[in-house]
Amino acid sequence: MYEGPVQDLIDALCPLPSIGPRSANRIALHFILREGGKEDAERLASALMAVQSVQFCERCHNIAADNLCRICKDERRDRAVICVVGQPKDLIAIERIRDYRGTYHVLGGLISPIEGVGPDDLHIRSLLARLTDGEVTEVILATDPNLEGQATATYLARLLKTVGVKVTQLASGLPVGGDLDYADELTLGRAFEGRRVLST
Amino acid sequence: MYEGPVQDLIDALCPLPSIGPRSANRIALHFILREGGKEDAERLASALMAVQSVQFCERCHNIAADNLCRICKDERRDRAVICVVGQPKDLIAIERIRDYRGTYHVLGGLISPIEGVGPDDLHIRSLLARLTDGEVTEVILATDPNLEGQATATYLARLLKTVGVKVTQLASGLPVGGDLDYADELTLGRAFEGRRVLST
């Protein structure tokens, strides 16, 4: 046990994800003993205070510095296409490919009976509301390629059938750069199902 | 890239030890999306501010909430014995065994020609000053059992010879609970050198 304030800092670091007791110790001592540690601590403290003002986009529920997020504010983004994702980090992953120019809708989770998350816990009503004005022509389902993601996509696909909008889902298949014999059977099965015609 | 304040938080977390870009993302989103995340952020921010007031013990250079550290303040600790360690974390490790009742002296590093750390960069003068009043009867060298630690211990042993105080060093040998055939040659060699007589 370190003296009061040092131990308090370690205790505040410990419960954070991907930080164990050993890392918490190392980080706390970094702030105290390392050159520039004092500045790092001040910078982190003010970043933590600033992040308290973060809100969620009124339209798509993405993390936002304002009422609307950066993407919903951007006039150049195509409002006719909505890409539906589970969490903000999925949105960031898709933004990273720099190809997609449409908008997003962040569900805030995925349907998971085990964790007690049902459709009513997700931002689905606001998604439907965005489809009422007839401006949207395509909804891309980009939920995680796992059980919960697939359950959510299936649920949404069925629900959106009644709205009369084109619904698509990201392709499942072999990851680029991977070895075929390392792929699990499910992925390989999906890759077969979704095989593309190259020539006939 | 997340919106301003979120990205600033990620950027403030990234340079910390044992936090990579992926963990920085996870931790930042924990503060924003998880239940209780807001409270975790506030707690960490105030712990970071509080730790700015931490100082170093005037006597032993340990981390201290005051002029003197908890151990130097404690009247029940035996001032006749000084255990010399490299860093505060070594002191904490020795405190954890709950056996040692003497005091400490934190050098603030170890002699390392490669990293340009010489004896003058360590708190050695203040150690000598503590030995002048004749109260101290034993100095235990407890530097790391590596090259730098051994270099520092050897240097100190030679220096303290002139002072006329008993100087001891922690035993090197096989770690308890380990397998003999996993021990490296150096450790095994030290274990042989330091073998104890059980009966004659």
mmCIF file of C-alpha atoms in Angstrom:
data_model
loop_
_atom_site.group_PDB
_atom_site.id
_atom_site.type_symbol
_atom_site.label_atom_id
_atom_site.label_comp_id
_atom_site.label_asym_id
_atom_site.label_seq_id
_atom_site.Cartn_x
_atom_site.Cartn_y
_atom_site.Cartn_z
ATOM 1 C CA MET A 1 0.000 0.000 0.000
ATOM 2 C CA TYR A 2 1.333 3.404 -1.038
ATOM 3 C CA GLU A 3 0.657 6.612 0.897
ATOM 4 C CA GLY A 4 -2.912 8.014 0.645
ATOM 5 C CA PRO A 5 -3.113 9.954 -2.632
ATOM 6 C CA VAL A 6 -0.927 7.483 -4.552
ATOM 7 C CA GLN A 7 -3.026 4.515 -3.445
ATOM 8 C CA ASP A 8 -6.226 6.454 -4.256
ATOM 9 C CA LEU A 9 -4.930 6.955 -7.787
ATOM 10 C CA ILE A 10 -4.086 3.250 -8.136
ATOM 11 C CA ASP A 11 -7.559 2.368 -6.839
ATOM 12 C CA ALA A 12 -9.154 4.729 -9.380
ATOM 13 C CA LEU A 13 -7.175 3.136 -12.225
ATOM 14 C CA CYS A 14 -7.736 -0.511 -11.264
ATOM 15 C CA PRO A 15 -11.431 -0.898 -12.221
ATOM 16 C CA LEU A 16 -10.877 0.449 -15.755
ATOM 17 C CA PRO A 17 -10.977 -2.021 -18.648
ATOM 18 C CA SER A 18 -7.635 -3.563 -19.711
ATOM 19 C CA ILE A 19 -5.870 -2.187 -16.598
ATOM 20 C CA GLY A 20 -4.816 -4.762 -14.001
ATOM 21 C CA PRO A 21 -3.289 -4.082 -10.561
ATOM 22 C CA ARG A 22 0.245 -4.189 -11.993
ATOM 23 C CA SER A 23 -0.505 -1.718 -14.807
ATOM 24 C CA ALA A 24 -2.342 0.554 -12.352
ATOM 25 C CA ASN A 25 0.819 0.675 -10.228
ATOM 26 C CA ARG A 26 3.037 1.372 -13.230
ATOM 27 C CA ILE A 27 0.780 4.149 -14.507
ATOM 28 C CA ALA A 28 0.446 5.823 -11.088
ATOM 29 C CA LEU A 29 4.221 5.775 -10.555
ATOM 30 C CA HIS A 30 4.710 7.127 -14.080
ATOM 31 C CA PHE A 31 2.750 10.235 -13.058
ATOM 32 C CA ILE A 32 4.874 10.691 -9.934
ATOM 33 C CA LEU A 33 8.376 9.561 -10.837
ATOM 34 C CA ARG A 34 8.835 9.976 -14.595
ATOM 35 C CA GLU A 35 9.927 13.149 -16.283
ATOM 36 C CA GLY A 36 6.843 14.811 -17.767
ATOM 37 C CA GLY A 37 4.609 12.615 -15.604
ATOM 38 C CA LYS A 38 3.138 15.646 -13.857
ATOM 39 C CA GLU A 39 2.136 17.129 -17.217
ATOM 40 C CA ASP A 40 0.676 13.785 -18.352
ATOM 41 C CA ALA A 41 -1.462 13.679 -15.196
ATOM 42 C CA GLU A 42 -2.713 17.237 -15.692
ATOM 43 C CA ARG A 43 -3.472 16.578 -19.333
ATOM 44 C CA LEU A 44 -5.406 13.407 -18.525
ATOM 45 C CA ALA A 45 -7.310 15.090 -15.685
ATOM 46 C CA SER A 46 -8.463 17.941 -17.914
ATOM 47 C CA ALA A 47 -9.339 15.520 -20.746
ATOM 48 C CA LEU A 48 -11.461 13.572 -18.251
ATOM 49 C CA MET A 49 -13.235 16.750 -17.192
ATOM 50 C CA ALA A 50 -13.794 17.843 -20.804
ATOM 51 C CA VAL A 51 -15.249 14.484 -21.791
ATOM 52 C CA GLN A 52 -18.035 14.952 -19.231
ATOM 53 C CA SER A 53 -19.639 17.389 -21.666
ATOM 54 C CA VAL A 54 -19.910 14.742 -24.381
ATOM 55 C CA GLN A 55 -23.471 13.954 -25.414
ATOM 56 C CA PHE A 56 -25.195 11.738 -27.948
ATOM 57 C CA CYS A 57 -26.352 12.817 -31.385
ATOM 58 C CA GLU A 58 -30.095 13.532 -31.423
ATOM 59 C CA ARG A 59 -30.452 11.937 -34.810
ATOM 60 C CA CYS A 60 -28.134 8.907 -34.915
ATOM 61 C CA HIS A 61 -27.085 8.432 -31.227
ATOM 62 C CA ASN A 62 -23.389 8.611 -32.086
ATOM 63 C CA ILE A 63 -21.074 10.267 -29.550
ATOM 64 C CA ALA A 64 -21.273 14.013 -30.235
ATOM 65 C CA ALA A 65 -19.668 17.217 -29.003
ATOM 66 C CA ASP A 66 -22.949 18.981 -29.791
ATOM 67 C CA ASN A 67 -26.656 18.228 -30.393
ATOM 68 C CA LEU A 68 -25.765 16.589 -33.669
ATOM 69 C CA CYS A 69 -22.625 14.552 -34.349
ATOM 70 C CA ARG A 70 -19.959 15.523 -36.860
ATOM 71 C CA ILE A 71 -21.361 13.172 -39.498
ATOM 72 C CA CYS A 72 -25.007 14.231 -39.165
ATOM 73 C CA LYS A 73 -23.875 17.878 -39.377
ATOM 74 C CA ASP A 74 -21.840 17.268 -42.519
ATOM 75 C CA GLU A 75 -23.876 18.431 -45.547
ATOM 76 C CA ARG A 76 -21.757 16.327 -47.900
ATOM 77 C CA ARG A 77 -22.859 13.019 -46.340
ATOM 78 C CA ASP A 78 -25.596 11.198 -48.254
ATOM 79 C CA ARG A 79 -28.737 11.174 -46.069
ATOM 80 C CA ALA A 80 -30.422 8.657 -48.364
ATOM 81 C CA VAL A 81 -28.274 5.850 -46.946
ATOM 82 C CA ILE A 82 -28.214 4.832 -43.251
ATOM 83 C CA CYS A 83 -25.668 2.346 -41.951
ATOM 84 C CA VAL A 84 -26.920 0.692 -38.753
ATOM 85 C CA VAL A 85 -24.234 -0.264 -36.195
ATOM 86 C CA GLY A 86 -24.270 -1.489 -32.603
ATOM 87 C CA GLN A 87 -21.803 0.881 -30.969
ATOM 88 C CA PRO A 88 -19.886 4.073 -31.762
ATOM 89 C CA LYS A 89 -16.682 2.037 -32.139
ATOM 90 C CA ASP A 90 -18.247 0.160 -35.076
ATOM 91 C CA LEU A 91 -18.975 3.505 -36.707
ATOM 92 C CA ILE A 92 -15.353 4.543 -36.210
ATOM 93 C CA ALA A 93 -14.186 1.254 -37.779
ATOM 94 C CA ILE A 94 -16.319 1.895 -40.878
ATOM 95 C CA GLU A 95 -15.200 5.538 -41.091
ATOM 96 C CA ARG A 96 -11.627 4.260 -41.129
ATOM 97 C CA ILE A 97 -12.105 2.666 -44.577
ATOM 98 C CA ARG A 98 -12.908 6.200 -45.898
ATOM 99 C CA ASP A 99 -15.274 4.797 -48.524
ATOM 100 C CA TYR A 100 -18.690 5.177 -47.010
ATOM 101 C CA ARG A 101 -20.314 8.573 -47.588
ATOM 102 C CA GLY A 102 -23.771 7.903 -46.074
ATOM 103 C CA THR A 103 -24.985 8.464 -42.504
ATOM 104 C CA TYR A 104 -25.240 6.136 -39.497
ATOM 105 C CA HIS A 105 -27.625 4.967 -36.836
ATOM 106 C CA VAL A 106 -26.096 3.700 -33.597
ATOM 107 C CA LEU A 107 -28.352 1.175 -31.853
ATOM 108 C CA GLY A 108 -26.487 1.436 -28.526
ATOM 109 C CA GLY A 109 -26.163 -2.344 -28.256
ATOM 110 C CA LEU A 110 -27.290 -5.605 -29.830
ATOM 111 C CA ILE A 111 -30.172 -7.943 -29.058
ATOM 112 C CA SER A 112 -28.900 -10.441 -26.482
ATOM 113 C CA PRO A 113 -31.373 -12.634 -24.570
ATOM 114 C CA ILE A 114 -28.504 -13.818 -22.319
ATOM 115 C CA GLU A 115 -27.667 -10.278 -21.201
ATOM 116 C CA GLY A 116 -31.340 -9.340 -21.135
ATOM 117 C CA VAL A 117 -31.088 -6.837 -23.999
ATOM 118 C CA GLY A 118 -34.253 -6.781 -26.115
ATOM 119 C CA PRO A 119 -35.280 -4.632 -29.111
ATOM 120 C CA ASP A 120 -36.885 -2.080 -26.775
ATOM 121 C CA ASP A 121 -33.489 -1.387 -25.188
ATOM 122 C CA LEU A 122 -32.052 -0.304 -28.547
ATOM 123 C CA HIS A 123 -32.549 2.897 -30.554
ATOM 124 C CA ILE A 124 -34.874 1.218 -33.045
ATOM 125 C CA ARG A 125 -37.882 3.536 -32.740
ATOM 126 C CA SER A 126 -35.763 6.527 -33.713
ATOM 127 C CA LEU A 127 -34.457 4.555 -36.695
ATOM 128 C CA LEU A 128 -38.007 3.936 -37.886
ATOM 129 C CA ALA A 129 -38.775 7.634 -37.373
ATOM 130 C CA ARG A 130 -35.899 8.541 -39.694
ATOM 131 C CA LEU A 131 -37.451 6.386 -42.425
ATOM 132 C CA THR A 132 -40.886 8.047 -42.426
ATOM 133 C CA ASP A 133 -40.110 11.039 -44.658
ATOM 134 C CA GLY A 134 -39.239 8.837 -47.645
ATOM 135 C CA GLU A 135 -35.812 10.416 -48.078
ATOM 136 C CA VAL A 136 -33.940 7.230 -47.146
ATOM 137 C CA THR A 137 -33.474 4.688 -49.934
ATOM 138 C CA GLU A 138 -31.185 2.109 -48.305
ATOM 139 C CA VAL A 139 -30.510 0.793 -44.822
ATOM 140 C CA ILE A 140 -27.223 -1.116 -44.491
ATOM 141 C CA LEU A 141 -27.142 -3.518 -41.533
ATOM 142 C CA ALA A 142 -23.576 -3.511 -40.204
ATOM 143 C CA THR A 143 -23.969 -5.226 -36.843
ATOM 144 C CA ASP A 144 -21.196 -7.505 -35.519
ATOM 145 C CA PRO A 145 -20.813 -10.808 -37.407
ATOM 146 C CA ASN A 146 -21.649 -12.796 -34.262
ATOM 147 C CA LEU A 147 -24.763 -14.303 -32.669
ATOM 148 C CA GLU A 148 -26.077 -11.055 -31.167
ATOM 149 C CA GLY A 149 -25.284 -9.069 -34.312
ATOM 150 C CA GLN A 150 -27.027 -11.596 -36.516
ATOM 151 C CA ALA A 151 -30.076 -11.731 -34.220
ATOM 152 C CA THR A 152 -30.298 -7.932 -34.359
ATOM 153 C CA ALA A 153 -29.885 -7.858 -38.135
ATOM 154 C CA THR A 154 -32.550 -10.525 -38.624
ATOM 155 C CA TYR A 155 -34.936 -8.652 -36.335
ATOM 156 C CA LEU A 156 -34.354 -5.355 -38.141
ATOM 157 C CA ALA A 157 -34.615 -6.913 -41.609
ATOM 158 C CA ARG A 158 -38.035 -8.336 -40.744
ATOM 159 C CA LEU A 159 -39.167 -5.041 -39.186
ATOM 160 C CA LEU A 160 -37.985 -2.901 -42.085
ATOM 161 C CA LYS A 161 -39.690 -5.097 -44.692
ATOM 162 C CA THR A 162 -42.949 -3.348 -43.786
ATOM 163 C CA VAL A 163 -41.396 0.101 -44.329
ATOM 164 C CA GLY A 164 -40.572 -0.568 -47.946
ATOM 165 C CA VAL A 165 -36.918 0.497 -47.898
ATOM 166 C CA LYS A 166 -34.027 -1.431 -49.453
ATOM 167 C CA VAL A 167 -32.216 -3.329 -46.679
ATOM 168 C CA THR A 168 -28.727 -4.763 -47.199
ATOM 169 C CA GLN A 169 -26.201 -6.456 -44.898
ATOM 170 C CA LEU A 170 -22.395 -6.437 -44.955
ATOM 171 C CA ALA A 171 -20.923 -9.508 -46.642
ATOM 172 C CA SER A 172 -19.678 -12.375 -44.494
ATOM 173 C CA GLY A 173 -16.713 -14.340 -45.772
ATOM 174 C CA LEU A 174 -12.995 -14.953 -45.592
ATOM 175 C CA PRO A 175 -11.026 -12.069 -44.098
ATOM 176 C CA VAL A 176 -8.569 -10.553 -46.581
ATOM 177 C CA GLY A 177 -5.003 -11.637 -45.889
ATOM 178 C CA GLY A 178 -6.038 -14.680 -43.872
ATOM 179 C CA ASP A 179 -5.226 -18.325 -44.562
ATOM 180 C CA LEU A 180 -8.134 -20.433 -45.790
ATOM 181 C CA ASP A 181 -7.214 -23.355 -43.552
ATOM 182 C CA TYR A 182 -7.260 -21.118 -40.480
ATOM 183 C CA ALA A 183 -10.841 -19.987 -41.122
ATOM 184 C CA ASP A 184 -13.485 -21.483 -38.809
ATOM 185 C CA GLU A 185 -16.243 -23.573 -40.375
ATOM 186 C CA LEU A 186 -18.923 -20.914 -39.922
ATOM 187 C CA THR A 187 -16.881 -18.311 -41.779
ATOM 188 C CA LEU A 188 -15.978 -20.782 -44.501
ATOM 189 C CA GLY A 189 -19.649 -21.802 -44.765
ATOM 190 C CA ARG A 190 -20.666 -18.148 -45.143
ATOM 191 C CA ALA A 191 -17.970 -17.620 -47.758
ATOM 192 C CA PHE A 192 -19.409 -20.530 -49.769
ATOM 193 C CA GLU A 193 -22.974 -19.257 -49.426
ATOM 194 C CA GLY A 194 -21.985 -15.768 -50.525
ATOM 195 C CA ARG A 195 -19.685 -16.838 -53.359
ATOM 196 C CA ARG A 196 -19.571 -14.466 -56.310
ATOM 197 C CA VAL A 197 -19.795 -15.350 -59.983
ATOM 198 C CA LEU A 198 -16.615 -14.292 -61.753
ATOM 199 C CA SER A 199 -17.544 -15.654 -65.219
ATOM 200 C CA THR A 200 -20.094 -18.016 -66.667
ATOM 201 C CA MET B 1 -11.069 9.610 -35.084
ATOM 202 C CA TYR B 2 -13.711 10.369 -32.473
ATOM 203 C CA GLU B 3 -15.150 13.835 -31.896
ATOM 204 C CA GLY B 4 -12.863 16.377 -30.170
ATOM 205 C CA PRO B 5 -13.042 15.679 -26.428
ATOM 206 C CA VAL B 6 -13.207 11.893 -26.859
ATOM 207 C CA GLN B 7 -10.153 11.858 -29.124
ATOM 208 C CA ASP B 8 -8.325 14.201 -26.712
ATOM 209 C CA LEU B 9 -8.977 11.696 -23.923
ATOM 210 C CA ILE B 10 -7.699 8.799 -26.056
ATOM 211 C CA ASP B 11 -4.591 10.853 -26.917
ATOM 212 C CA ALA B 12 -3.990 11.576 -23.214
ATOM 213 C CA LEU B 13 -4.257 7.865 -22.345
ATOM 214 C CA CYS B 14 -2.097 6.527 -25.196
ATOM 215 C CA PRO B 15 1.377 7.611 -23.974
ATOM 216 C CA LEU B 16 0.902 6.018 -20.529
ATOM 217 C CA PRO B 17 2.807 2.803 -19.752
ATOM 218 C CA SER B 18 0.992 -0.485 -20.481
ATOM 219 C CA ILE B 19 -1.762 1.327 -22.417
ATOM 220 C CA GLY B 20 -1.819 0.783 -26.171
ATOM 221 C CA PRO B 21 -4.087 2.463 -28.731
ATOM 222 C CA ARG B 22 -6.721 -0.281 -28.393
ATOM 223 C CA SER B 23 -6.841 -0.079 -24.561
ATOM 224 C CA ALA B 24 -6.947 3.728 -24.765
ATOM 225 C CA ASN B 25 -10.050 3.439 -26.935
ATOM 226 C CA ARG B 26 -11.690 0.917 -24.620
ATOM 227 C CA ILE B 27 -10.992 3.002 -21.518
ATOM 228 C CA ALA B 28 -12.232 6.258 -23.096
ATOM 229 C CA LEU B 29 -15.462 4.595 -24.255
ATOM 230 C CA HIS B 30 -15.882 3.049 -20.802
ATOM 231 C CA PHE B 31 -16.043 6.559 -19.330
ATOM 232 C CA ILE B 32 -18.657 7.629 -21.893
ATOM 233 C CA LEU B 33 -20.837 4.585 -22.557
ATOM 234 C CA ARG B 34 -20.710 2.354 -19.472
ATOM 235 C CA GLU B 35 -22.925 2.695 -16.452
ATOM 236 C CA GLY B 36 -20.906 4.393 -13.718
ATOM 237 C CA GLY B 37 -18.346 5.508 -16.304
ATOM 238 C CA LYS B 38 -19.017 9.171 -15.538
ATOM 239 C CA GLU B 39 -18.289 8.564 -11.842
ATOM 240 C CA ASP B 40 -15.130 6.596 -12.699
ATOM 241 C CA ALA B 41 -13.916 9.533 -14.792
ATOM 242 C CA GLU B 42 -14.604 12.056 -12.032
ATOM 243 C CA ARG B 43 -12.898 9.847 -9.454
ATOM 244 C CA LEU B 44 -9.822 9.409 -11.630
ATOM 245 C CA ALA B 45 -9.666 13.129 -12.446
ATOM 246 C CA SER B 46 -9.731 14.104 -8.780
ATOM 247 C CA ALA B 47 -7.191 11.389 -7.871
ATOM 248 C CA LEU B 48 -4.910 12.794 -10.572
ATOM 249 C CA MET B 49 -5.270 16.295 -9.127
ATOM 250 C CA ALA B 50 -4.674 15.052 -5.565
ATOM 251 C CA VAL B 51 -1.532 13.166 -6.540
ATOM 252 C CA GLN B 52 0.052 16.441 -7.690
ATOM 253 C CA SER B 53 0.603 17.272 -4.008
ATOM 254 C CA VAL B 54 2.711 14.152 -3.461
ATOM 255 C CA GLN B 55 6.280 14.878 -2.430
ATOM 256 C CA PHE B 56 9.351 12.899 -1.469
ATOM 257 C CA CYS B 57 10.420 12.072 2.077
ATOM 258 C CA GLU B 58 13.189 14.415 3.258
ATOM 259 C CA ARG B 59 14.962 11.570 5.002
ATOM 260 C CA CYS B 60 14.597 8.478 2.800
ATOM 261 C CA HIS B 61 13.261 9.896 -0.542
ATOM 262 C CA ASN B 62 10.263 7.575 -0.491
ATOM 263 C CA ILE B 63 6.976 8.914 -1.928
ATOM 264 C CA ALA B 64 5.342 10.879 0.895
ATOM 265 C CA ALA B 65 2.118 12.748 1.579
ATOM 266 C CA ASP B 66 4.102 15.026 3.901
ATOM 267 C CA ASN B 67 7.713 16.116 4.635
ATOM 268 C CA LEU B 68 8.430 12.669 6.018
ATOM 269 C CA CYS B 69 6.996 9.409 4.682
ATOM 270 C CA ARG B 70 4.750 7.117 6.701
ATOM 271 C CA ILE B 71 7.636 4.822 7.588
ATOM 272 C CA CYS B 72 10.072 7.534 8.692
ATOM 273 C CA LYS B 73 7.300 9.043 10.830
ATOM 274 C CA ASP B 74 6.508 5.712 12.492
ATOM 275 C CA GLU B 75 8.175 5.640 15.946
ATOM 276 C CA ARG B 76 7.974 1.839 16.092
ATOM 277 C CA ARG B 77 10.281 1.371 13.102
ATOM 278 C CA ASP B 78 13.856 0.486 13.989
ATOM 279 C CA ARG B 79 16.087 3.422 12.910
ATOM 280 C CA ALA B 80 19.239 1.352 13.490
ATOM 281 C CA VAL B 81 18.611 -0.589 10.267
ATOM 282 C CA ILE B 82 18.386 0.984 6.803
ATOM 283 C CA CYS B 83 17.301 -1.046 3.805
ATOM 284 C CA VAL B 84 18.571 0.540 0.560
ATOM 285 C CA VAL B 85 16.324 0.122 -2.514
ATOM 286 C CA GLY B 86 16.297 1.571 -6.013
ATOM 287 C CA GLN B 87 12.703 2.732 -6.346
ATOM 288 C CA PRO B 88 9.609 3.215 -4.144
ATOM 289 C CA LYS B 89 8.052 0.103 -5.744
ATOM 290 C CA ASP B 90 10.885 -2.022 -4.293
ATOM 291 C CA LEU B 91 10.091 -0.601 -0.855
ATOM 292 C CA ILE B 92 6.418 -1.542 -1.329
ATOM 293 C CA ALA B 93 7.451 -5.092 -2.336
ATOM 294 C CA ILE B 94 9.512 -5.484 0.855
ATOM 295 C CA GLU B 95 6.737 -3.973 3.001
ATOM 296 C CA ARG B 96 4.408 -6.628 1.573
ATOM 297 C CA ILE B 97 6.298 -9.428 3.362
ATOM 298 C CA ARG B 98 5.398 -7.662 6.674
ATOM 299 C CA ASP B 99 8.589 -8.887 8.302
ATOM 300 C CA TYR B 100 10.978 -5.988 8.029
ATOM 301 C CA ARG B 101 10.707 -3.425 10.852
ATOM 302 C CA GLY B 102 13.627 -1.138 9.972
ATOM 303 C CA THR B 103 13.657 1.974 7.781
ATOM 304 C CA TYR B 104 14.497 2.537 4.116
ATOM 305 C CA HIS B 105 16.586 4.647 1.814
ATOM 306 C CA VAL B 106 15.338 5.061 -1.758
ATOM 307 C CA LEU B 107 18.189 5.751 -4.192
ATOM 308 C CA GLY B 108 15.863 6.950 -6.959
ATOM 309 C CA GLY B 109 17.486 4.671 -9.514
ATOM 310 C CA LEU B 110 20.401 2.325 -10.068
ATOM 311 C CA ILE B 111 23.872 2.849 -11.516
ATOM 312 C CA SER B 112 23.596 2.232 -15.255
ATOM 313 C CA PRO B 113 26.410 3.333 -17.574
ATOM 314 C CA ILE B 114 24.201 2.505 -20.594
ATOM 315 C CA GLU B 115 21.473 4.891 -19.476
ATOM 316 C CA GLY B 116 24.029 7.402 -18.245
ATOM 317 C CA VAL B 117 23.094 7.056 -14.573
ATOM 318 C CA GLY B 118 26.111 7.432 -12.280
ATOM 319 C CA PRO B 119 26.451 7.456 -8.463
ATOM 320 C CA ASP B 120 26.003 11.248 -8.406
ATOM 321 C CA ASP B 121 22.509 10.893 -9.875
ATOM 322 C CA LEU B 122 21.396 8.757 -6.921
ATOM 323 C CA HIS B 123 20.549 9.736 -3.319
ATOM 324 C CA ILE B 124 23.852 8.413 -1.962
ATOM 325 C CA ARG B 125 25.108 11.571 -0.220
ATOM 326 C CA SER B 126 21.980 11.695 1.944
ATOM 327 C CA LEU B 127 22.486 8.003 2.802
ATOM 328 C CA LEU B 128 26.003 8.766 4.040
ATOM 329 C CA ALA B 129 24.624 11.705 6.037
ATOM 330 C CA ARG B 130 22.205 9.360 7.795
ATOM 331 C CA LEU B 131 25.144 7.186 8.900
ATOM 332 C CA THR B 132 27.164 9.963 10.574
ATOM 333 C CA ASP B 133 25.377 10.043 13.947
ATOM 334 C CA GLY B 134 26.369 6.451 14.759
ATOM 335 C CA GLU B 135 22.781 5.364 15.397
ATOM 336 C CA VAL B 136 22.684 3.033 12.369
ATOM 337 C CA THR B 137 24.149 -0.434 12.896
ATOM 338 C CA GLU B 138 23.243 -2.189 9.639
ATOM 339 C CA VAL B 139 22.686 -1.232 6.013
ATOM 340 C CA ILE B 140 20.870 -3.879 3.954
ATOM 341 C CA LEU B 141 21.475 -3.583 0.215
ATOM 342 C CA ALA B 142 18.234 -4.611 -1.515
ATOM 343 C CA THR B 143 18.794 -3.420 -5.072
ATOM 344 C CA ASP B 144 17.385 -5.419 -8.008
ATOM 345 C CA PRO B 145 19.143 -8.770 -8.621
ATOM 346 C CA ASN B 146 20.259 -7.639 -12.105
ATOM 347 C CA LEU B 147 23.323 -5.992 -13.627
ATOM 348 C CA GLU B 148 22.447 -2.432 -12.549
ATOM 349 C CA GLY B 149 21.383 -3.537 -9.084
ATOM 350 C CA GLN B 150 24.575 -5.515 -8.574
ATOM 351 C CA ALA B 151 26.734 -2.629 -9.838
ATOM 352 C CA THR B 152 25.001 -0.293 -7.378
ATOM 353 C CA ALA B 153 25.335 -2.747 -4.488
ATOM 354 C CA THR B 154 29.033 -3.297 -5.219
ATOM 355 C CA TYR B 155 29.630 0.463 -5.378
ATOM 356 C CA LEU B 156 27.778 1.061 -2.097
ATOM 357 C CA ALA B 157 29.484 -1.844 -0.309
ATOM 358 C CA ARG B 158 32.895 -0.415 -1.190
ATOM 359 C CA LEU B 159 31.847 3.099 -0.165
ATOM 360 C CA LEU B 160 30.298 2.031 3.151
ATOM 361 C CA LYS B 161 33.352 0.006 4.152
ATOM 362 C CA THR B 162 35.008 3.292 5.151
ATOM 363 C CA VAL B 163 32.037 4.240 7.364
ATOM 364 C CA GLY B 164 32.400 1.214 9.585
ATOM 365 C CA VAL B 165 28.797 0.018 9.472
ATOM 366 C CA LYS B 166 27.670 -3.570 8.924
ATOM 367 C CA VAL B 167 26.591 -3.987 5.288
ATOM 368 C CA THR B 168 24.526 -6.962 4.133
ATOM 369 C CA GLN B 169 22.853 -7.903 0.864
ATOM 370 C CA LEU B 170 19.679 -9.871 0.162
ATOM 371 C CA ALA B 171 20.356 -13.522 -0.686
ATOM 372 C CA SER B 172 20.386 -14.586 -4.332
ATOM 373 C CA GLY B 173 19.165 -18.085 -5.133
ATOM 374 C CA LEU B 174 16.331 -20.238 -6.369
ATOM 375 C CA PRO B 175 12.907 -18.592 -6.162
ATOM 376 C CA VAL B 176 10.543 -20.442 -3.811
ATOM 377 C CA GLY B 177 7.988 -22.523 -5.698
ATOM 378 C CA GLY B 178 10.047 -22.611 -8.896
ATOM 379 C CA ASP B 179 11.387 -25.620 -10.744
ATOM 380 C CA LEU B 180 15.120 -26.154 -10.499
ATOM 381 C CA ASP B 181 15.418 -27.044 -14.184
ATOM 382 C CA TYR B 182 13.719 -23.783 -15.179
ATOM 383 C CA ALA B 183 16.255 -21.682 -13.263
ATOM 384 C CA ASP B 184 18.781 -19.832 -15.433
ATOM 385 C CA GLU B 185 22.461 -20.608 -14.973
ATOM 386 C CA LEU B 186 23.242 -17.365 -13.176
ATOM 387 C CA THR B 187 20.560 -17.970 -10.557
ATOM 388 C CA LEU B 188 21.595 -21.582 -10.141
ATOM 389 C CA GLY B 189 25.231 -20.493 -9.830
ATOM 390 C CA ARG B 190 24.297 -17.979 -7.136
ATOM 391 C CA ALA B 191 22.264 -20.638 -5.314
ATOM 392 C CA PHE B 192 25.352 -22.866 -5.241
ATOM 393 C CA GLU B 193 27.627 -20.063 -4.062
ATOM 394 C CA GLY B 194 25.217 -19.145 -1.291
ATOM 395 C CA ARG B 195 24.393 -22.709 -0.197
ATOM 396 C CA ARG B 196 23.655 -23.108 3.508
ATOM 397 C CA VAL B 197 24.996 -25.772 5.847
ATOM 398 C CA LEU B 198 22.091 -27.844 7.215
ATOM 399 C CA SER B 199 24.225 -30.304 9.250
ATOM 400 C CA THR B 200 27.884 -31.332 9.384
#
